[in-house]
Steps between C-alpha positions, in 0.01 A plus 500: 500500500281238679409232258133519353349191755610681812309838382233322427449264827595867717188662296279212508615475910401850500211457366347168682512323161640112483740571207457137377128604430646789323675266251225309463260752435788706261501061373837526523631097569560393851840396397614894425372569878746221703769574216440806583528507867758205497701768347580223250399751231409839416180587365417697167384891526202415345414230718563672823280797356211273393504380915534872574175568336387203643562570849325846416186350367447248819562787732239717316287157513543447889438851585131555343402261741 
């Protein structure tokens, strides 16, 4: 199983969204995003779901432009 940050930088890739915006919006500490893609550690499930929804809301944000 791919670890939670690379499922979330392939969705927010996917979906033209800068993932460290998704953190901030989901205010999730800067620090859990480059430990995170450091690999130096793994995030929690609830964190990566709170940038899920996160990612989700900007998208539905951008695209009512």
């Amino acid at each position: 199983m791919k670890p939670y940050f690379s499922q979330l930088q392939a969705l927010a890739t996917e979906l033209n969204i800068p993932l460290l915006d998704a953190f901030a919006r989901a205010k999730v500490p800067t620090s859990t995003y480059y430990r995170s893609a450091n690999g130096t550690n793994e995030m929690r499930y609830d964190t990566a779901c709170r940038i899920y929804k996160a990612i989700h809301e900007e998208h539905s944000s951008v695209s009512q432009l």
